[in-house]
Amino acid sequence: MLPNPAAKKEPIALRDMGSFHIGGRIVEVTGKPVREVVFAAGGTPAKMDPNGPYQVEQMYVQYFFPATRKGKYPLLMWHGGGLTGVTYETTPDGRDGWLNMFVRKGWDVYVSDAVERGRSGYPSPDIWPSSPVFLTRANAFERFRIGAGPGSWNPDPAKLKTLPGSQFPVEAYDNFVRQNVPRWLDSDKAIVAAYTELVQKVCPCVILFHSQAGGFAFRIAQEHPDKVKALVAVEPAVPGDPAKAAALKNVPTLMVFGDYIEQDSRWPTMRAKDVSFGDAIKAAGGSVDVVDLPKVGIKGNSHMLMMDKNNGQVADLIQDWLVKKGLVE
Amino acid sequence: MLPNPAAKKEPIALRDMGSFHIGGRIVEVTGKPVREVVFAAGGTPAKMDPNGPYQVEQMYVQYFFPATRKGKYPLLMWHGGGLTGVTYETTPDGRDGWLNMFVRKGWDVYVSDAVERGRSGYPSPDIWPSSPVFLTRANAFERFRIGAGPGSWNPDPAKLKTLPGSQFPVEAYDNFVRQNVPRWLDSDKAIVAAYTELVQKVCPCVILFHSQAGGFAFRIAQEHPDKVKALVAVEPAVPGDPAKAAALKNVPTLMVFGDYIEQDSRWPTMRAKDVSFGDAIKAAGGSVDVVDLPKVGIKGNSHMLMMDKNNGQVADLIQDWLVKKGLVE
């Protein structure tokens, strides 16, 4: 979907916007043969010596600061696996994403691309010998509770087996597929290092995170609870370390889950692990709110809550919780 | 460099901002063996069937529309090789880039990541069997006229042989290195296809392009001159097709070159080819302005003009030219 410049929206007034890269390390490559490469079609081959120092594992961060700040702390938005910060921008069908919504609500928002994804770049095979994985056009449809599980996707839109009542903008599903990027399966350490550096630089903050980023945000908050004023866990695929649950006793935590969890093959187990982790935080004296959206009357949400047609309603629910926690001026 | 929320800047008022992906194609992968992969450390191996349809070669585009539009047409910003749209965002030392500057001047700006770079993603080796190239930490310093050619970079900042009078923010050079992403050498066709689709959707427009994108913007403008109201070529590394120069006779063109061209090993030839292409457009009745910045008193510019300390002065020069061409209300 393309932007519609004629669409009537409230203007967004920013006191600043921009981006930076953070973190990473320098790796020296040695002993590799010089290659011959042709940089432009028809050009003369040039010698390319791959040996030398490389900057790797840095992370891209884009920020938007509203003219009138109301969130007491910056709000960091961390995406899930195989995706980038685009997750929080415009929805696949061209509506405002949570980035715009929370900037409009007065939050200083930082959106990042985890290490090795999107604008963060990725290291050469000389440095990371493993390979990333690539997902088929059908994968997210069947796995993210848009369709009714394996076999529900079909190249013919008329034959898609979409979950009844789904709020996902199915007519724009292929625009979501376009947002997918390759992902490595052994990059957690580098990702955590870069996010940790971000937290140390721009926090205290609130971290809103999705799916795979549960494995990063919970653990980083457990290591640096003084830096984190609240955690908003949107269908975290991975909980924190239960043995260190007490570290989060002063970090109010909201967990949000969408619809169709019970009928999914994987989500009942993942949700149970998250809830059990939340129980451990509560047992240590912490505050954890688990919201199953269907139970509060918000139905039809896929795993991509921030893109669903009712994404504004879910954003409002999160904002209400942040207000209740005293995080909004 | 991190943003400084306390820095005093004029606010940016936007009537909208967002992003979308455009273009690409569906490719069917068949006959590949099923792999076993572990999606999370310590997890159970899952079977991963790489066969099926893939969405590939799409392009990421982010847009910012000022509340008060003054540019008569959208302004598209296309980056150079090994980089992404980040080129036009905040500079490596944390100042406004051309994106903010031209939005403040009242242009609807679209910044894109060429196919296979940044948030556009890239296809699997099953679909693109070739490999991308990766550049060392030293490469841009020695090749982009920041340092005095080969051997000028050094890991010890005190030993960097920076060109005398350089406007590049050398103290933040490593932040520029962090912006580098891998690039393929055989992706031109896919890149041109996606940019062409963008032009067909959001133009008529002005295209501002840098370095490698000369090979895309000139050629696309030659195929669709009705869609392009002006071309701003910032050190294009590749000219258009001289045989079709007449196609641009109604497309006013500005070419901007920085400093230290004569003493570089490659730029005198590249500049000569660009100027010769411009001459061919003029011979066909077109309008081409070639500005060598040192000749108009703007000295010290590297190949990354949009990041140099005087990037605002260069932006103003471009804006003045756009005003003269009648492209500003």
XYZ file of C-alpha atoms in Angstrom:
658
model
C 0.000 0.000 0.000
C 1.294 3.459 -0.819
C 0.831 6.476 1.397
C -2.185 8.539 0.593
C -1.037 12.166 0.935
C -4.662 13.265 0.861
C -5.616 11.168 3.904
C -6.664 13.382 6.791
C -4.560 12.769 9.855
C -3.473 14.826 12.835
C -0.020 16.270 12.066
C 2.982 14.892 13.965
C 5.148 17.605 15.525
C 8.676 16.445 16.301
C 11.371 18.251 18.197
C 13.876 15.935 16.490
C 14.224 12.773 14.455
C 17.267 10.863 13.275
C 19.267 7.668 13.560
C 22.540 6.216 14.722
C 24.387 2.917 14.890
C 25.598 1.591 18.203
C 27.866 -1.191 19.466
C 29.624 -3.987 17.673
C 33.280 -4.887 17.588
C 36.297 -4.941 15.315
C 37.354 -8.330 13.888
C 40.600 -8.894 11.989
C 40.383 -11.247 8.985
C 43.721 -12.795 7.961
C 45.045 -15.440 5.590
C 42.234 -15.246 3.011
C 43.041 -15.241 -0.715
C 42.633 -12.066 -2.776
C 39.509 -12.257 -5.009
C 38.901 -10.688 -8.410
C 35.591 -8.845 -8.540
C 33.759 -6.776 -11.147
C 32.038 -3.881 -9.376
C 29.880 -2.751 -12.328
C 28.616 -4.770 -15.290
C 31.137 -4.561 -18.134
C 33.773 -3.050 -15.885
C 37.393 -4.086 -15.401
C 37.953 -6.764 -12.740
C 39.503 -5.297 -9.595
C 41.547 -7.125 -6.987
C 39.718 -7.378 -3.691
C 41.754 -8.266 -0.628
C 39.347 -9.535 2.067
C 42.008 -9.368 4.787
C 41.980 -6.592 7.307
C 39.863 -5.207 10.136
C 36.047 -5.236 9.896
C 33.418 -3.423 11.941
C 30.689 -5.986 12.740
C 27.653 -6.574 14.981
C 26.608 -2.926 15.266
C 22.902 -2.060 15.561
C 20.787 0.560 13.756
C 18.464 2.758 15.828
C 16.036 5.381 14.523
C 14.443 7.879 16.906
C 11.462 10.222 16.875
C 11.004 12.776 19.649
C 7.597 14.495 19.808
C 7.499 18.269 20.297
C 5.449 17.746 23.460
C 6.853 14.864 25.473
C 4.404 13.133 27.810
C 6.047 9.754 28.394
C 8.336 10.180 31.391
C 11.006 7.955 29.817
C 11.993 6.937 26.293
C 10.055 4.034 24.789
C 12.208 1.439 23.009
C 10.484 -0.830 20.450
C 12.187 -4.162 19.715
C 10.927 -6.398 16.885
C 10.653 -10.162 16.586
C 12.607 -12.792 14.607
C 13.051 -12.460 10.856
C 11.828 -8.871 10.975
C 13.175 -5.350 11.527
C 12.018 -2.093 13.076
C 9.623 -1.841 10.114
C 7.305 -3.959 12.299
C 6.295 -0.774 14.120
C 6.004 1.569 11.140
C 3.068 1.756 8.738
C 0.954 -1.428 8.663
C 0.996 -3.659 5.564
C -2.312 -2.090 4.505
C -1.046 1.477 4.950
C -2.405 2.511 8.366
C -0.407 4.085 11.194
C 1.745 1.624 13.112
C 2.592 1.799 16.797
C 5.579 4.076 16.120
C 3.306 6.877 14.902
C 0.680 6.102 17.532
C 3.054 6.265 20.494
C 4.846 9.338 19.130
C 1.405 10.975 18.884
C 0.778 9.915 22.494
C 3.917 11.879 23.443
C 6.600 9.197 23.770
C 10.232 9.597 22.680
C 10.431 6.416 20.587
C 13.556 4.484 19.555
C 13.015 1.762 16.930
C 15.937 -0.554 16.200
C 16.945 -3.295 13.755
C 18.533 -6.148 15.769
C 22.122 -7.036 14.857
C 22.395 -8.782 11.454
C 18.949 -7.554 10.305
C 17.963 -4.641 8.127
C 20.075 -1.535 8.384
C 22.330 -3.105 11.002
C 24.108 -5.124 8.299
C 25.719 -8.537 8.845
C 29.269 -9.916 8.874
C 30.960 -11.882 6.080
C 31.177 -15.710 6.142
C 34.839 -15.271 7.099
C 33.572 -13.903 10.427
C 30.209 -15.650 10.861
C 30.537 -19.045 9.112
C 26.918 -20.086 9.710
C 24.070 -19.258 7.321
C 20.838 -17.391 7.890
C 17.428 -18.946 7.327
C 14.888 -17.681 4.790
C 11.142 -18.108 5.132
C 8.678 -18.984 2.396
C 5.785 -16.758 1.434
C 3.445 -19.111 3.308
C 5.412 -19.353 6.552
C 4.172 -16.370 8.543
C 0.576 -16.889 7.433
C 0.533 -20.394 8.886
C 2.744 -19.769 11.944
C 1.610 -16.314 13.139
C -2.059 -17.235 13.671
C -3.249 -15.418 10.573
C -4.298 -18.632 8.874
C -5.552 -21.823 10.484
C -2.106 -23.474 10.782
C -0.141 -25.641 8.313
C -1.719 -25.767 4.856
C -3.848 -22.661 5.396
C -1.902 -20.446 2.984
C -2.668 -20.575 -0.730
C -1.339 -18.529 -3.649
C -4.949 -17.945 -4.665
C -6.318 -15.287 -2.273
C -9.791 -16.816 -2.602
C -8.441 -20.077 -1.166
C -6.660 -18.645 1.889
C -7.919 -20.338 5.066
C -7.843 -17.265 7.282
C -8.838 -17.718 10.937
C -12.498 -16.674 11.352
C -12.718 -13.112 12.667
C -9.036 -12.402 12.028
C -8.043 -8.747 12.471
C -4.916 -9.164 10.331
C -5.134 -7.122 7.096
C -5.109 -10.285 5.005
C -5.620 -8.416 1.738
C -2.153 -6.885 2.287
C -0.483 -10.088 3.540
C 2.154 -10.025 0.790
C 3.254 -6.566 1.947
C 4.002 -8.148 5.307
C 5.986 -10.920 3.588
C 8.049 -8.159 1.906
C 9.088 -6.985 5.385
C 10.703 -10.333 6.188
C 14.499 -10.450 6.248
C 16.876 -13.393 6.662
C 17.859 -14.246 10.235
C 20.730 -16.122 11.793
C 20.042 -18.736 14.475
C 23.239 -18.212 16.498
C 23.339 -14.436 16.830
C 21.722 -13.986 20.268
C 24.960 -13.032 22.011
C 25.739 -10.253 19.544
C 22.141 -9.009 19.612
C 22.079 -8.875 23.421
C 25.432 -7.034 23.472
C 24.158 -4.287 21.157
C 20.787 -3.922 22.926
C 22.615 -3.785 26.261
C 24.754 -0.937 24.963
C 21.607 0.871 23.793
C 19.964 0.427 27.199
C 23.067 1.738 28.952
C 23.087 4.825 26.733
C 19.467 5.937 26.402
C 17.733 4.466 29.469
C 16.083 4.579 32.046
C 13.291 3.665 29.654
C 10.290 1.503 28.900
C 10.964 -1.452 26.585
C 8.146 -2.708 24.373
C 9.157 -5.935 22.665
C 7.704 -8.644 20.497
C 8.102 -12.380 20.076
C 11.802 -13.369 19.768
C 12.848 -10.170 21.566
C 11.435 -11.651 24.785
C 14.710 -13.534 25.006
C 16.597 -10.233 24.829
C 14.496 -7.717 26.756
C 13.651 -9.841 29.822
C 17.273 -10.914 30.263
C 18.718 -7.446 29.752
C 16.181 -6.027 32.211
C 17.199 -8.735 34.684
C 20.834 -7.652 34.373
C 20.055 -3.911 34.494
C 16.760 -3.511 36.391
C 17.744 0.040 37.408
C 17.644 1.027 33.741
C 14.156 -0.305 32.990
C 11.019 1.423 34.303
C 8.574 -1.014 32.695
C 8.410 -3.939 30.287
C 5.650 -4.344 27.706
C 5.940 -7.902 26.411
C 3.898 -8.428 23.270
C 3.518 -12.205 22.773
C 7.051 -12.944 23.956
C 8.229 -16.215 22.378
C 10.848 -16.586 25.106
C 10.563 -15.649 28.808
C 13.389 -14.394 31.020
C 15.563 -16.492 33.321
C 13.189 -17.861 36.014
C 16.128 -18.259 38.430
C 16.576 -14.472 38.365
C 12.895 -13.498 38.436
C 13.414 -11.459 41.614
C 15.600 -9.012 39.673
C 12.380 -7.702 38.097
C 10.454 -7.158 41.326
C 10.601 -3.373 40.840
C 10.001 -3.456 37.074
C 6.261 -3.473 36.334
C 5.556 -5.861 33.493
C 2.651 -6.183 31.084
C 2.231 -9.286 28.934
C -0.227 -9.082 26.039
C -1.489 -12.099 24.104
C -3.773 -12.164 21.077
C -6.466 -14.575 19.968
C -6.487 -18.199 18.763
C -3.781 -19.236 21.259
C -5.527 -22.436 22.387
C -5.992 -23.811 18.887
C -2.339 -23.207 17.910
C 0.248 -26.009 18.046
C 2.988 -23.961 19.751
C 1.460 -20.946 21.511
C -0.222 -22.687 24.472
C 3.237 -23.884 25.599
C 4.961 -20.549 24.917
C 2.240 -18.602 26.717
C 2.399 -21.011 29.672
C 6.160 -20.456 30.001
C 5.676 -16.683 29.903
C 2.900 -16.792 32.497
C 4.991 -19.071 34.714
C 7.881 -16.596 34.477
C 5.476 -13.790 35.378
C 4.294 -15.836 38.374
C 7.904 -16.142 39.538
C 8.285 -12.341 39.366
C 5.065 -11.929 41.336
C 6.215 -14.511 43.910
C 9.275 -12.306 44.429
C 7.038 -9.304 45.090
C 6.879 -7.878 41.560
C 3.956 -6.611 39.514
C 2.954 -8.528 36.406
C -0.247 -8.086 34.435
C -1.147 -10.734 31.880
C -3.781 -9.622 29.378
C -5.324 -12.177 27.080
C -7.060 -9.843 24.665
C -10.085 -12.084 23.936
C -10.828 -12.153 27.685
C -11.149 -8.355 27.731
C -13.328 -8.379 24.618
C -10.639 -7.650 22.012
C -10.915 -10.465 19.519
C -9.270 -11.681 16.333
C -5.645 -10.693 16.987
C -2.829 -12.532 15.239
C 0.768 -12.736 16.474
C 1.359 -9.389 14.694
C -0.851 -7.359 17.056
C 0.800 -4.081 16.028
C -0.369 -4.576 12.441
C -3.856 -5.913 13.025
C -6.843 -3.758 12.069
C -7.500 -3.033 15.736
C -3.844 -2.113 16.442
C -5.006 1.267 17.758
C -7.230 -0.418 20.341
C -4.320 -2.583 21.532
C -2.027 0.489 21.640
C -4.622 2.278 23.780
C -4.749 -0.679 26.163
C -0.945 -0.524 26.534
C -1.045 3.261 26.975
C -3.719 2.941 29.689
C -1.463 0.495 31.549
C 1.520 2.874 31.236
C -0.640 5.703 32.589
C -1.720 3.519 35.541
C 1.916 2.738 36.264
C 2.638 6.464 36.546
C 4.851 6.594 33.461
C 2.999 9.381 31.658
C 3.149 13.062 32.719
C 27.032 9.768 18.393
C 23.740 9.695 20.229
C 20.962 12.215 19.845
C 21.084 15.062 22.269
C 17.456 15.657 23.289
C 18.508 18.985 24.790
C 19.890 20.322 21.494
C 17.912 23.326 20.293
C 16.498 22.751 16.854
C 13.498 24.012 14.975
C 10.693 21.431 15.360
C 9.731 19.356 12.338
C 6.000 19.357 11.642
C 4.857 16.405 9.551
C 1.480 15.796 8.036
C 2.484 12.117 7.787
C 5.381 9.690 8.021
C 5.624 6.000 7.344
C 7.071 3.279 5.176
C 6.201 0.617 2.659
C 7.849 -2.069 0.550
C 7.402 -2.065 -3.203
C 8.115 -4.369 -6.117
C 9.895 -7.680 -6.308
C 8.706 -11.014 -7.601
C 7.744 -14.491 -6.481
C 10.293 -17.275 -7.078
C 9.546 -20.954 -6.557
C 12.339 -23.038 -4.998
C 12.081 -26.775 -5.688
C 14.117 -29.952 -5.212
C 16.150 -28.778 -2.176
C 16.702 -31.107 0.802
C 14.890 -30.467 4.098
C 17.267 -29.051 6.743
C 17.233 -29.477 10.509
C 17.542 -26.148 12.307
C 17.503 -25.057 15.940
C 15.596 -21.770 16.186
C 16.595 -20.942 19.772
C 19.670 -22.026 21.744
C 18.944 -25.274 23.592
C 15.717 -25.812 21.664
C 14.529 -28.897 19.822
C 15.688 -29.162 16.199
C 12.866 -28.421 13.788
C 12.562 -29.589 10.207
C 12.887 -26.730 7.755
C 11.724 -27.339 4.197
C 13.311 -24.678 1.974
C 11.061 -25.525 -0.972
C 8.172 -23.291 -1.873
C 7.430 -19.790 -3.123
C 9.537 -16.845 -1.919
C 8.942 -13.099 -2.154
C 12.232 -11.537 -3.283
C 13.714 -8.293 -4.665
C 11.257 -5.933 -2.969
C 12.457 -2.469 -1.876
C 11.945 -0.601 1.406
C 10.852 3.049 1.222
C 10.372 5.435 4.153
C 8.563 8.748 3.676
C 8.255 12.028 5.530
C 5.711 14.643 4.425
C 6.087 18.120 5.959
C 2.981 19.876 7.260
C 3.654 22.736 4.859
C 4.697 21.408 1.475
C 6.785 23.773 -0.653
C 8.504 21.424 -3.090
C 6.162 21.081 -6.066
C 6.953 17.363 -6.421
C 8.154 14.585 -4.122
C 11.933 14.369 -3.642
C 13.360 10.840 -3.872
C 16.769 10.217 -2.253
C 18.742 7.235 -3.569
C 21.935 6.106 -1.811
C 25.215 4.762 -3.190
C 26.844 1.296 -3.186
C 27.320 -0.618 0.045
C 25.032 1.771 1.882
C 21.330 2.282 2.637
C 18.920 5.178 3.080
C 20.749 5.877 6.358
C 23.103 7.913 4.144
C 20.593 10.755 4.293
C 19.637 10.563 7.966
C 21.673 11.927 10.886
C 25.375 12.366 10.065
C 27.972 10.072 11.701
C 28.729 12.872 14.188
C 25.065 13.422 15.078
C 24.036 16.444 12.978
C 20.976 16.723 10.740
C 21.336 14.897 7.429
C 19.778 15.924 4.138
C 16.528 14.082 4.949
C 15.781 16.444 7.847
C 17.116 19.452 5.946
C 14.946 18.927 2.872
C 11.874 18.048 4.937
C 12.428 21.340 6.788
C 12.670 23.066 3.387
C 9.201 21.716 2.652
C 9.852 18.670 0.450
C 7.901 15.410 0.612
C 10.911 13.088 0.907
C 11.085 9.370 0.111
C 14.261 7.573 1.267
C 14.771 3.999 0.082
C 17.088 1.038 0.677
C 18.016 -0.421 -2.740
C 17.068 -4.068 -3.314
C 19.241 -6.485 -1.274
C 20.376 -3.764 1.184
C 19.134 -2.848 4.630
C 15.431 -3.216 5.225
C 14.800 -4.471 1.696
C 16.218 -7.897 2.609
C 17.957 -10.269 0.202
C 17.160 -13.651 -1.362
C 18.589 -17.015 -0.319
C 21.542 -18.627 -2.148
C 19.003 -20.976 -3.735
C 17.690 -17.928 -5.613
C 20.780 -15.690 -5.885
C 23.781 -18.051 -6.024
C 26.409 -15.266 -6.057
C 27.891 -13.736 -2.894
C 27.935 -10.145 -1.691
C 31.147 -8.238 -1.007
C 32.132 -6.852 2.401
C 34.366 -3.836 2.873
C 37.088 -3.428 5.470
C 37.077 -0.668 8.052
C 39.722 1.148 6.013
C 38.022 0.933 2.631
C 35.755 3.989 2.590
C 38.363 6.176 4.253
C 40.842 5.533 1.445
C 38.353 5.344 -1.448
C 35.863 8.124 -0.616
C 38.413 10.964 -0.533
C 38.378 11.257 3.242
C 41.983 10.089 3.521
C 44.788 10.615 1.015
C 44.211 7.338 -0.875
C 45.558 3.806 -0.257
C 47.425 3.462 3.045
C 45.908 6.634 4.529
C 43.714 4.805 7.087
C 45.213 3.690 10.406
C 43.611 2.090 13.477
C 45.355 4.790 15.532
C 43.277 7.961 15.052
C 46.446 10.043 15.550
C 47.971 8.363 12.505
C 45.056 8.843 10.082
C 46.254 10.645 6.952
C 43.154 12.767 6.420
C 43.099 15.036 3.364
C 44.084 18.564 4.427
C 41.009 20.697 4.973
C 38.625 17.721 4.877
C 35.053 18.525 5.884
C 34.283 14.879 6.718
C 33.605 14.379 10.450
C 36.696 12.200 10.798
C 36.322 11.855 14.558
C 33.098 9.900 13.858
C 34.464 7.893 10.911
C 33.736 4.539 12.594
C 30.075 5.507 12.896
C 30.072 5.814 9.102
C 31.698 2.374 8.817
C 28.835 1.018 10.952
C 26.419 2.205 8.222
C 28.068 -0.030 5.594
C 26.134 -3.103 4.499
C 27.116 -5.977 2.204
C 26.357 -5.510 -1.472
C 25.940 -7.817 -4.388
C 27.716 -7.058 -7.680
C 25.086 -8.525 -10.019
C 21.885 -6.995 -8.639
C 21.480 -3.983 -10.946
C 18.550 -5.443 -12.863
C 16.528 -6.111 -9.704
C 17.405 -2.698 -8.263
C 16.334 -0.889 -11.436
C 13.065 -2.863 -11.525
C 12.115 -1.817 -7.990
C 13.152 1.826 -8.445
C 11.186 1.907 -11.704
C 8.102 0.676 -9.887
C 8.610 3.383 -7.245
C 8.933 6.072 -9.924
C 5.806 4.851 -11.666
C 3.874 5.002 -8.390
C 4.987 8.231 -6.655
C 6.313 10.440 -9.468
C 6.399 12.969 -11.187
C 9.253 13.819 -8.823
C 12.773 15.078 -8.364
C 15.401 12.343 -7.895
C 18.492 13.149 -5.832
C 20.998 10.325 -6.091
C 24.527 9.482 -5.058
C 27.435 7.520 -6.501
C 26.355 4.018 -7.644
C 22.759 5.225 -8.020
C 23.856 7.242 -11.061
C 23.598 3.973 -12.940
C 19.974 3.629 -11.817
C 18.549 7.160 -11.783
C 19.884 8.397 -15.134
C 18.724 5.255 -16.911
C 15.303 5.191 -15.322
C 14.858 8.900 -16.136
C 15.852 8.149 -19.727
C 13.137 5.489 -19.919
C 10.494 7.599 -18.130
C 11.430 11.266 -18.708
C 7.789 12.314 -18.251
C 7.999 11.121 -14.641
C 11.118 13.097 -13.691
C 11.025 16.874 -13.214
C 14.723 17.217 -12.292
C 17.793 15.125 -11.500
C 20.265 16.049 -8.762
C 23.329 13.865 -9.335
C 25.653 13.883 -6.335
C 29.010 12.521 -7.502
C 27.419 9.907 -9.781
C 29.841 6.998 -10.210
C 28.046 5.964 -13.388
C 26.478 8.213 -16.059
C 23.384 7.433 -18.141
C 23.330 5.899 -21.602
C 25.000 8.485 -23.914
C 23.121 7.056 -26.909
C 19.841 8.103 -25.282
C 20.996 11.483 -23.933
C 18.241 13.291 -25.872
C 15.622 11.596 -23.689
C 16.680 13.976 -20.899
C 16.401 17.190 -22.921
C 13.414 18.318 -20.834
C 14.783 17.088 -17.495
C 16.964 19.768 -15.884
C 20.011 18.128 -14.342
C 22.442 19.274 -11.678
C 25.746 17.447 -11.127
C 27.625 18.219 -7.915
C 31.241 17.208 -7.287
C 33.295 17.652 -4.115
C 36.962 18.383 -3.531
C 40.206 16.467 -4.148
C 38.951 15.002 -7.452
C 42.167 15.701 -9.381
C 44.439 13.944 -6.915
C 42.265 10.805 -6.763
C 43.107 7.692 -8.788
C 39.565 7.061 -10.055
C 37.488 10.226 -9.806
C 39.002 12.242 -12.680
C 37.850 9.497 -15.087
C 34.439 9.087 -13.463
C 33.834 12.846 -13.417
C 34.904 13.109 -17.068
C 32.376 10.442 -18.085
C 29.618 12.244 -16.168
C 30.494 15.610 -17.726
C 30.636 14.041 -21.173
C 27.168 12.562 -20.624
C 25.960 15.993 -19.510
C 27.445 17.494 -22.665
C 25.483 14.992 -24.730
C 22.247 16.068 -22.994
C 23.103 19.709 -23.671
C 23.907 18.939 -27.316
C 20.351 17.552 -27.552
C 18.946 20.827 -26.199
C 18.829 19.930 -22.522
C 19.868 21.847 -19.417
C 22.778 20.506 -17.355
C 24.637 22.390 -14.626
C 27.915 20.942 -13.397
C 29.072 22.377 -10.080
C 32.560 21.601 -8.856
C 32.213 22.810 -5.274
C 35.811 24.063 -4.869
C 35.276 26.312 -7.920
C 32.382 28.058 -6.151
C 34.369 28.415 -2.938
C 33.039 25.337 -1.096
C 36.123 23.359 -0.158
C 37.068 20.148 1.601
C 34.192 17.880 0.518
C 34.617 14.108 0.447
C 32.556 11.689 -1.640
C 30.003 11.696 1.227
C 28.909 15.318 0.709
C 25.659 14.782 2.619
C 27.615 13.932 5.784
C 30.387 16.488 5.583
C 30.471 19.271 8.173
C 29.286 21.744 5.529
C 26.427 19.471 4.377
C 23.974 22.293 5.067
C 25.831 24.601 2.690
C 25.712 21.954 -0.056
C 22.011 21.332 0.629
C 21.371 25.084 0.287
C 23.197 25.116 -3.061
C 20.974 22.278 -4.291
C 17.850 24.005 -2.940
C 18.815 27.266 -4.705
C 19.124 25.343 -7.972
C 15.712 23.703 -7.430
C 14.198 27.139 -6.761
C 15.769 28.495 -9.957
C 14.280 25.612 -11.902
C 10.825 26.559 -10.635
C 10.345 23.443 -8.538
C 9.554 25.208 -5.260
C 6.249 26.985 -4.498
